[in-house]
Short mmCIF file of C-alpha atoms in Angstrom, two decimals:
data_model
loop_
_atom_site.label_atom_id
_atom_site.label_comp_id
_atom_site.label_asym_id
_atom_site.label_seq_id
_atom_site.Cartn_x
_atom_site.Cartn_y
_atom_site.Cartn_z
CA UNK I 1 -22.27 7.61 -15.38
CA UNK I 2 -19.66 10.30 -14.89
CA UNK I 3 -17.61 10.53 -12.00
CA UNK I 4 -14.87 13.25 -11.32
CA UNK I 5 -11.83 11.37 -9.33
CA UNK I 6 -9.00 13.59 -7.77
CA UNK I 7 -5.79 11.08 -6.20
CA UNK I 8 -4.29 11.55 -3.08
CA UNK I 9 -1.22 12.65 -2.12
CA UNK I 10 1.45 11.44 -3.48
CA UNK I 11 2.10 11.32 -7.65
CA UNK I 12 -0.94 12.76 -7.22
CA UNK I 13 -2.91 12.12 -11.00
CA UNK I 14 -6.98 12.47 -11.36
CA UNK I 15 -9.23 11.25 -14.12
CA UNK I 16 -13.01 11.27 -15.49
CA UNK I 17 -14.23 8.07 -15.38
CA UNK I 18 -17.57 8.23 -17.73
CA UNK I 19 -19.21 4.65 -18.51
CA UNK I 20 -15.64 2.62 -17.98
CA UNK I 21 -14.09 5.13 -20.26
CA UNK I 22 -10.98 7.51 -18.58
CA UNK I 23 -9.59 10.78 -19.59
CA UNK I 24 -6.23 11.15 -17.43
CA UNK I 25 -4.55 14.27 -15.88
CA UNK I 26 -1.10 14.44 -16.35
CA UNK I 27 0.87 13.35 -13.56
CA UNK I 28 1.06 16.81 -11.15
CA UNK I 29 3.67 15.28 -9.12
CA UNK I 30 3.07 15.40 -5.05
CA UNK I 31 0.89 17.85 -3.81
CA UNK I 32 3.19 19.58 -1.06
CA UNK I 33 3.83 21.65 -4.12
CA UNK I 34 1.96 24.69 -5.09
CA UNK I 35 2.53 24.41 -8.67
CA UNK I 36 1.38 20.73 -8.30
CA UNK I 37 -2.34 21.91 -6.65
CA UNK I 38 -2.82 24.70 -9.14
CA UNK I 39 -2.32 21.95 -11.75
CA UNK I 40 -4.71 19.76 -10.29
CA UNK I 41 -7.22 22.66 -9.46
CA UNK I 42 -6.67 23.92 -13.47
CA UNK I 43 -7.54 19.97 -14.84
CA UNK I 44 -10.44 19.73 -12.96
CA UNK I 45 -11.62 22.71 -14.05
CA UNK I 46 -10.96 21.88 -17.42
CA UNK I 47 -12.87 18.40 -16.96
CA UNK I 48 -16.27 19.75 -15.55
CA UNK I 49 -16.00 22.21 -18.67
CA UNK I 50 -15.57 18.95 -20.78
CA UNK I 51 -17.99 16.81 -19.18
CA UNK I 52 -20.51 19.80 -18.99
CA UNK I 53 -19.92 19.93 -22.54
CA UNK I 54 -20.52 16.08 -23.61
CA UNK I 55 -24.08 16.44 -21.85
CA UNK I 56 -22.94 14.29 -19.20
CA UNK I 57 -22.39 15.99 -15.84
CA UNK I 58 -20.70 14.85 -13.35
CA UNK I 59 -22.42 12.74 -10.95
CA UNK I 60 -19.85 12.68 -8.13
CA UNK I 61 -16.08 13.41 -7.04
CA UNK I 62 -14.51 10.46 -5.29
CA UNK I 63 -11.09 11.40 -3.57
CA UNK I 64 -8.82 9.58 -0.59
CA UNK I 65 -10.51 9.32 2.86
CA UNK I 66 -7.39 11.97 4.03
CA UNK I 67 -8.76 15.21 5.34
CA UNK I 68 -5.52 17.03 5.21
CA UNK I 69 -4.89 16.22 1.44
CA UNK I 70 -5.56 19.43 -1.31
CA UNK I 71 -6.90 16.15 -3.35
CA UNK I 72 -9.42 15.78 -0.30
CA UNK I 73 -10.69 19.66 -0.13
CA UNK I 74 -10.54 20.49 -3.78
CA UNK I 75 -13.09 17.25 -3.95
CA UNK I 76 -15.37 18.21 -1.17
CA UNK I 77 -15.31 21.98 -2.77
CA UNK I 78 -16.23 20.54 -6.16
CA UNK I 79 -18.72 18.50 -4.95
CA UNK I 80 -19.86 20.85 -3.26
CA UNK I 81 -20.30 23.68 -6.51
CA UNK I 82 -21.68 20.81 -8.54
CA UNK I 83 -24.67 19.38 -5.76
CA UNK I 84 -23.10 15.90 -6.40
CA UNK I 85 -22.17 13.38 -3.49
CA UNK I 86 -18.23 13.66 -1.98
CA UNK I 87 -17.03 9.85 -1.78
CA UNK I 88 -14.45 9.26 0.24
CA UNK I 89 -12.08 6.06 -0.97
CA UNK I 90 -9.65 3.87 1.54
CA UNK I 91 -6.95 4.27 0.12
CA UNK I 92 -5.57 0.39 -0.63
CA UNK I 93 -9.13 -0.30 -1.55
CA UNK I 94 -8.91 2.26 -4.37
CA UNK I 95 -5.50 0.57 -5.30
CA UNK I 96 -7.28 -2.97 -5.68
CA UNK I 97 -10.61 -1.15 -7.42
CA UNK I 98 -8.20 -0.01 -9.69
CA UNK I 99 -6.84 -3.16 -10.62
CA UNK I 100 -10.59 -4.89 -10.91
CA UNK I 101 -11.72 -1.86 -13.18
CA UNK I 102 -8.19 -2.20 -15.62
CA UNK I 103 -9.30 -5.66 -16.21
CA UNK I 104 -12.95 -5.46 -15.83
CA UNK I 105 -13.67 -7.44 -13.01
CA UNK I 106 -16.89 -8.62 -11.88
CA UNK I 107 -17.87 -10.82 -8.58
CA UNK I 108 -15.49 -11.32 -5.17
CA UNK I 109 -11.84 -10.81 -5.32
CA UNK I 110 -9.28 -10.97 -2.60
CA UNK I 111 -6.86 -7.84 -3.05
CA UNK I 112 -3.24 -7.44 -1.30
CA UNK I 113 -2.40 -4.27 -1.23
CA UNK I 114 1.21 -3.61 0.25
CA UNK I 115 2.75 0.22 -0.09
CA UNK I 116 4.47 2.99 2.13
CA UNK I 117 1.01 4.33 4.15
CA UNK I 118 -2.95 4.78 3.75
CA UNK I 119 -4.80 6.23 6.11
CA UNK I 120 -7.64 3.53 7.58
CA UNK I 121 -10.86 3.59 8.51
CA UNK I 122 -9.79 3.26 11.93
CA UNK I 123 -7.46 6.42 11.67
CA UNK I 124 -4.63 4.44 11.51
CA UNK I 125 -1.62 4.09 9.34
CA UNK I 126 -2.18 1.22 7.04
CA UNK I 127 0.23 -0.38 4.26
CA UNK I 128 -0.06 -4.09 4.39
CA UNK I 129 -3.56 -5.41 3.77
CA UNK I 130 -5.09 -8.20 2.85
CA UNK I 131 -9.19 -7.56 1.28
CA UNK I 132 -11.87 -8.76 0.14
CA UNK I 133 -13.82 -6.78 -2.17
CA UNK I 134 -17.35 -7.78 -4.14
CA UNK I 135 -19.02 -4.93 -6.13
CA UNK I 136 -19.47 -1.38 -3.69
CA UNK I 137 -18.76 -4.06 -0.73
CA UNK I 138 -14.97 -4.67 0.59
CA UNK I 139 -13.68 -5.78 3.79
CA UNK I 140 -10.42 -5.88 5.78
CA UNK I 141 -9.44 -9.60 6.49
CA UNK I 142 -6.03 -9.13 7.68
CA UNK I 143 -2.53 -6.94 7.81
CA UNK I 144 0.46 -7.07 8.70
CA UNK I 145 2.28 -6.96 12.24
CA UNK I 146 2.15 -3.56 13.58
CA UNK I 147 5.30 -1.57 13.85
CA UNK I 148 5.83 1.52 15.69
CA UNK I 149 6.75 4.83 13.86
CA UNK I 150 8.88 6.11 16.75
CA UNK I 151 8.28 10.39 15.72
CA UNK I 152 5.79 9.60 13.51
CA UNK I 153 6.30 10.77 9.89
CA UNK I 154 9.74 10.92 10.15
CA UNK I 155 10.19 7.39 10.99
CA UNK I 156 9.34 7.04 7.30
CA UNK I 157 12.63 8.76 6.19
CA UNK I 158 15.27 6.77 8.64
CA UNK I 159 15.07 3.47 8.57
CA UNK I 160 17.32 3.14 11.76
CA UNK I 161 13.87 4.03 14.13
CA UNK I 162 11.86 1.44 11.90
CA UNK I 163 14.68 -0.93 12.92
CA UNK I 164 14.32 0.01 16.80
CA UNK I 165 10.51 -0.42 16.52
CA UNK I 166 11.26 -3.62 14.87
CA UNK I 167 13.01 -4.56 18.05
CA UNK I 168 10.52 -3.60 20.53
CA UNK I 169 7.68 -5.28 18.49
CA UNK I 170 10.24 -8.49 18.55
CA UNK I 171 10.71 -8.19 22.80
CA UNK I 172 14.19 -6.75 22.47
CA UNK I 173 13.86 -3.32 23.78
CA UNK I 174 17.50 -3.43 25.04
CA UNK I 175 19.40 -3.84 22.46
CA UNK I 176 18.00 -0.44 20.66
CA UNK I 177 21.05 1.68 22.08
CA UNK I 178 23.77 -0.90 21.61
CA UNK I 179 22.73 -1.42 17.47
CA UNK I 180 21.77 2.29 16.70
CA UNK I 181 24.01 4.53 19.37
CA UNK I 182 27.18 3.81 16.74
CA UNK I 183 24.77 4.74 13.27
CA UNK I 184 23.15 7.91 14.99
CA UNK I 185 24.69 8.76 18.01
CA UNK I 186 23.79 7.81 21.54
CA UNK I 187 21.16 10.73 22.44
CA UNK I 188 19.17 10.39 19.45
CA UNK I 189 19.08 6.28 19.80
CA UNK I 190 18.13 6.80 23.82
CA UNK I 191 15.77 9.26 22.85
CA UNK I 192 13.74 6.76 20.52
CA UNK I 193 14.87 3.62 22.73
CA UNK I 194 12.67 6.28 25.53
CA UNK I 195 9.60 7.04 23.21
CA UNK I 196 9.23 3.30 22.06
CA UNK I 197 9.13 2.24 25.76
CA UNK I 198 6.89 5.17 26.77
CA UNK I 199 4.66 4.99 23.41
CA UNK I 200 5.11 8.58 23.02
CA UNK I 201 4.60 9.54 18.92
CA UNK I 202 4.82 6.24 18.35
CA UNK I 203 1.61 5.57 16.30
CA UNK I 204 0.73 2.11 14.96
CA UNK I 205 1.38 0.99 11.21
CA UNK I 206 0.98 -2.21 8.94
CA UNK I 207 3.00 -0.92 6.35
CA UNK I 208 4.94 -2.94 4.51
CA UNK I 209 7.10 -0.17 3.26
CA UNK I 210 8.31 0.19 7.17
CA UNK I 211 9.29 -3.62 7.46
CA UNK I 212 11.25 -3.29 4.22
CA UNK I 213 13.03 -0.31 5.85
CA UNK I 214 13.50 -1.93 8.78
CA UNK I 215 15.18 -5.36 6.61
CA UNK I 216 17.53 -2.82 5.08
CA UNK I 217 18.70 -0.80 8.27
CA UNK I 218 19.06 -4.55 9.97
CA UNK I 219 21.49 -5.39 7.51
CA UNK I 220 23.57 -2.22 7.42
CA UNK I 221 21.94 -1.33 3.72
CA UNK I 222 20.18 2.52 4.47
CA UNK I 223 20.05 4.16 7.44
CA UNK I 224 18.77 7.53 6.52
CA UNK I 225 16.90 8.00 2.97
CA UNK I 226 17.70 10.76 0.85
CA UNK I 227 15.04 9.46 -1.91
CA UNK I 228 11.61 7.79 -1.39
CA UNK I 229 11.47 3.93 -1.56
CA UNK I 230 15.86 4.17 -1.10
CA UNK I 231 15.88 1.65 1.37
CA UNK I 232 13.50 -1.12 -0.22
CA UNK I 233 15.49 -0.43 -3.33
CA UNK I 234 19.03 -0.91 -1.70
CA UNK I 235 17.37 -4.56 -0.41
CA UNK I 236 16.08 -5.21 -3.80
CA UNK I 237 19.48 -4.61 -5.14
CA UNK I 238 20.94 -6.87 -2.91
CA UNK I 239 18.95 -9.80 -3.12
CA UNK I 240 19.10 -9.26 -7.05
CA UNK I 241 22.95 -9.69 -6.58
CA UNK I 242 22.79 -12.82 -4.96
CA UNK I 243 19.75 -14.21 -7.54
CA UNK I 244 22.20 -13.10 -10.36
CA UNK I 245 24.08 -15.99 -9.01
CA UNK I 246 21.72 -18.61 -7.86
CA UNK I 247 18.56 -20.08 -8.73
CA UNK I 248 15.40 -18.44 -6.84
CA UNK I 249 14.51 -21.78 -5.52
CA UNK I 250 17.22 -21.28 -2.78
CA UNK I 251 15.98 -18.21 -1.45
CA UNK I 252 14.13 -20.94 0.78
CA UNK I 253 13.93 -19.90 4.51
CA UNK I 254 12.90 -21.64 7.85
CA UNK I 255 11.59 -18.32 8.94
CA UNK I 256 8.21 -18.23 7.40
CA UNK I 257 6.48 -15.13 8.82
CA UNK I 258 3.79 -16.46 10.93
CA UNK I 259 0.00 -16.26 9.75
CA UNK I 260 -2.04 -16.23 12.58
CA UNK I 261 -6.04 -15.01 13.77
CA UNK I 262 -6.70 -12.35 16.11
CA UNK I 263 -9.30 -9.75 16.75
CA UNK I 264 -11.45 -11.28 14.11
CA UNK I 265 -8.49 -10.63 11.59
CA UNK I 266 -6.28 -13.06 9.92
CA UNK I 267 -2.59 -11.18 10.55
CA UNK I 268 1.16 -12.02 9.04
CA UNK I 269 3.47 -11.88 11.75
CA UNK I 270 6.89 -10.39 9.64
CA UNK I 271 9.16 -10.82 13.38
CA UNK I 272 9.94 -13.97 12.81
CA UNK I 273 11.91 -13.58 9.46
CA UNK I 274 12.93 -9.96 10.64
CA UNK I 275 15.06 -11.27 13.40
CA UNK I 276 16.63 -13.74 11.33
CA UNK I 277 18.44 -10.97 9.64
CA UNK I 278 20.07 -9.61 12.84
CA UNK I 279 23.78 -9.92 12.86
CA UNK I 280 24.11 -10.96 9.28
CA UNK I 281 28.19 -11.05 8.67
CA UNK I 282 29.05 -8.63 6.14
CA UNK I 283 29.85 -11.01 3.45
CA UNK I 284 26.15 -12.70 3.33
CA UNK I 285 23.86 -9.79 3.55
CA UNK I 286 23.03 -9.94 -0.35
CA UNK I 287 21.77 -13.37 0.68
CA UNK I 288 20.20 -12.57 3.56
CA UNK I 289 18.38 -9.85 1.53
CA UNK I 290 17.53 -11.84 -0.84
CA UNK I 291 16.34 -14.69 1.73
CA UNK I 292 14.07 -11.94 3.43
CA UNK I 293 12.54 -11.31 -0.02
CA UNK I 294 11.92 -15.58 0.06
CA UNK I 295 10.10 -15.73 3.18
CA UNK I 296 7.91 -12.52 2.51
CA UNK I 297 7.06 -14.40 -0.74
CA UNK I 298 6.08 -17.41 1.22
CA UNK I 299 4.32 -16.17 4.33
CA UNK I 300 2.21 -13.96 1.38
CA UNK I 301 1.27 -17.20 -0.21
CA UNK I 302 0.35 -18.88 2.71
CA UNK I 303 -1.60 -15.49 4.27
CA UNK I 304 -3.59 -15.17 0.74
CA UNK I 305 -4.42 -19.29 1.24
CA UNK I 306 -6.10 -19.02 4.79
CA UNK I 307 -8.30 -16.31 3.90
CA UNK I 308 -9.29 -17.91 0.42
CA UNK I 309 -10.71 -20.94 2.69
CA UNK I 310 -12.58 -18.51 4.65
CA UNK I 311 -14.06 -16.67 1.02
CA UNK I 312 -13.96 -19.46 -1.26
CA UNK I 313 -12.43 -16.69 -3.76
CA UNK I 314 -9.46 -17.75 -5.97
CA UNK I 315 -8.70 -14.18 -7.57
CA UNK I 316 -6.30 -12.20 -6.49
CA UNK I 317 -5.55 -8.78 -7.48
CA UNK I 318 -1.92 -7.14 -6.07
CA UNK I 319 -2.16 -3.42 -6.16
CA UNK I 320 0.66 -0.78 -3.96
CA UNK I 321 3.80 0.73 -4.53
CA UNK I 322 5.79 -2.12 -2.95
CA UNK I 323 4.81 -4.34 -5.86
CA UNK I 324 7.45 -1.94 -8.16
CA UNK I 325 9.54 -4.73 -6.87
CA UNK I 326 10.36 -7.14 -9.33
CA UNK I 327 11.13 -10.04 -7.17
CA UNK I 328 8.31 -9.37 -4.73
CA UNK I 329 6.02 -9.38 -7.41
CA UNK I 330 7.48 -12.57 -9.97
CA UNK I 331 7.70 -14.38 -7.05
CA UNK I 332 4.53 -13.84 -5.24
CA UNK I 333 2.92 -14.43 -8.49
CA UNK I 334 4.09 -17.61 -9.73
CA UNK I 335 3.52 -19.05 -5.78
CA UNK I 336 -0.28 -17.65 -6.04
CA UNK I 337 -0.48 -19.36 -9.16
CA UNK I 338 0.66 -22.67 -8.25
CA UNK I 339 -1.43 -23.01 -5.85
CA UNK I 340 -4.42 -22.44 -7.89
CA UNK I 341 -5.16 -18.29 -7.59
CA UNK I 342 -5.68 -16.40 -10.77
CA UNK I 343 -3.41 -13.27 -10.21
CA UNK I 344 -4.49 -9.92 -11.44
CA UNK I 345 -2.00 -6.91 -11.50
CA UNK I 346 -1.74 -3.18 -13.33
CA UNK I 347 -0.55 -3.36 -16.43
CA UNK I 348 2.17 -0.33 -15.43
CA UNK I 349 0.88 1.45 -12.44
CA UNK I 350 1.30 -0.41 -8.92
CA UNK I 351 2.10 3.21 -7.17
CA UNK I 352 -0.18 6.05 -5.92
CA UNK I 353 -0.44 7.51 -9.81
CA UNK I 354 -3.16 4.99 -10.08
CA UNK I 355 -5.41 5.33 -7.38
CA UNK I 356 -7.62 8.04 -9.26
CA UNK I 357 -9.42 4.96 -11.49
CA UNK I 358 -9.90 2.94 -8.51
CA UNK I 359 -11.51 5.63 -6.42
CA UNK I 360 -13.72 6.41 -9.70
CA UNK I 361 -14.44 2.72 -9.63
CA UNK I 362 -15.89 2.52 -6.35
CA UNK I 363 -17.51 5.42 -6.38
CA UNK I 364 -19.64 4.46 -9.58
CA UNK I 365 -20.55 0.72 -7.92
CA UNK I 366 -21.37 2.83 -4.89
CA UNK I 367 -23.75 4.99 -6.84
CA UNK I 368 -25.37 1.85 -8.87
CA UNK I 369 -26.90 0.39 -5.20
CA UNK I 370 -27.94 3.78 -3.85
CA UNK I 371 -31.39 3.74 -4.25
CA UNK I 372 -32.03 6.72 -5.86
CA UNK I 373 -29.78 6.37 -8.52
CA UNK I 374 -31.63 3.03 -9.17
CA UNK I 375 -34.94 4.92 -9.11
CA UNK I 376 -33.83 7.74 -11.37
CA UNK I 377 -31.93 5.20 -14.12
CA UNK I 378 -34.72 2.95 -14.07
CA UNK I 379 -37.15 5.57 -15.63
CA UNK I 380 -35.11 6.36 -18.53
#
């Protein structure tokens, strides 16, 4: 089986995935680049040629569920040429399929996928999700607690407006002005305090790259980003500070994000433990950074544990950008682990650079149970 995947967005790479065996692009970079699209556009063209060549066409192009992604059209064009099905990929499931075909899984896994944004299947901005996934099957169990993205994308680059949403998910609407008027002004923090209150481009997100943004503006670490990821890496840096000088075993907190059901969906509540970080004195923030990274660890655990009684599955694969973090991801591990999960992680590649094998991955168990492709394969 040959299948053609092309990314998404972001470190956008793509691959041929024939049998289990994958030919990478090189990285193209993001793809609000024209040089980075021609690149893609040039490797795939260079792959069909190959595969072509080999005698094994191409069977389908699998790409992120995105519509306004070049990954997404160049995919549905291609698929087009070639007569082969389009598959559109969630995006965190393609980060856990990823992880399941680097270490050739078989059989039910959960997956927690925590990054910066995917686009769900219910249109929404996702980023902190909790799956279950079992051959071409998956399912959402749980997320995060939603956050407001007061002006939508742009939230993403200031963490000050993740840290107002953060208080008017928490019930303190009022206190938006008095904390952000001195970091941005006064009409830009009434004008968000205004849209939060009103809803106005405010759209929902799990991500957990927003409530690490809104951690760092809390404790006076990033306000505005001038880099992607700035402001989880300035609260990395500071709870690394602190750990340089104690043991991680004190990182303990009595604010245990909250794991709770609702809608059908098991969800982490992150409010509790945000609010604990509110007027941190200047001197402890590295340990209050490093005491947010504690209970995120903890409420994981405990999040992964209730849906594992509902599944009966102890595997658990991490995929998403957010795992770059090396406490995040040391910690969570060794936590899964003692409590009986077998933890399954990239070898390199947590980010979006990745997704292309996971998306290739679904795709081909997708193809195995269609019922044509068992027809056809069965008369060989």
């Amino acid at each position: 089986m040959s299948i053609l995947a092309l990314g998404a967005w972001l470190k956008n790479t793509a691959c041929l995935w024939q049998d289990g065996h994958v030919r990478w692009s090189r990285p193209h970079g993001d793809l609000s680049s024209p040089k980075a699209c021609a690149a893609l556009q040039a490797f795939c063209d260079d792959l069909l040629m190959q595969a072509q060549a080999s005698g094994q066409a191409v069977q389908a192009v699998a790409h992120d569920l995105h519509p306004d992604f070049f990954s997404t059209h160049l995919a549905l064009q291609q698929a087009d040429v070639l007569g082969v099905p389009a598959i559109g990929v969630q995006h965190h499931h393609a980060h856990i399929a990823a992880v399941m075909a680097e270490h050739q899984l078989q059989g039910p896994v959960l997956g927690l996928a925590l990054d910066g944004v995917g686009l769900g299947t219910d249109g929404t901005a996702w980023g902190g999700e909790l799956l279950w996934l079992h051959g071409a099957q998956w399912q959402r169990m749980g997320h995060l607690s939603h956050l407001a993205l007061p002006g939508g994308d742009r939230a993403a680059h200031e963490p000050w407006r993740m840290m107002a949403a953060a208080l008017h998910a928490s019930g303190c609407s009022d206190d938006i002005v008095p904390r952000c008027a001195p970091l941005v002004g006064l009409h830009l923090a009434q004008g968000v305090h205004s849209m939060l209150e009103a809803g106005l481009n405010c759209p929902p997100t799990s991500s957990t790259g927003r409530w690490f943004d809104a951690a760092a503006a809390a404790l006076g670490l990033c306000v505005r980003q001038q880099d992607e990821a700035q402001a989880a890496m300035a609260l990395e840096e500071a709870a690394r500070r602190w750990l340089s000088q104690h043991p991680p075993a004190d990182i303990t907190t009595a604010h245990t994000p909250l794991v709770h059901d609702e809608g059908g969906l098991c969800k982490l509540d992150l409010r509790p433990l945000w609010r604990s970080l509110l007027d941190t004195p200047a001197r402890q923030v590295d340990e209050a950074a490093a005491r947010f990274h504690g209970g995120l660890i903890a409420g994981l655990a405990d999040w992964v544990q209730a849906v594992s009684q509902r599944t009966a599955c102890k595997r658990v694969c991490l995929g998403g950008g957010c795992f770059f973090n090396l406490i995040l991801r040391e910690g969570l591990t060794q936590q899964l682990q003692a409590l009986g999960f077998e933890v399954y992680q990239p070898a390199a590649q947590f980010g979006d650079a990745g997704l292309a094998l996971g998306q290739a991955w679904v795709a081909a168990q997708q193809l195995r149970e269609m019922p044509v492709f068992q027809k056809e394969t069965s008369c060989v």
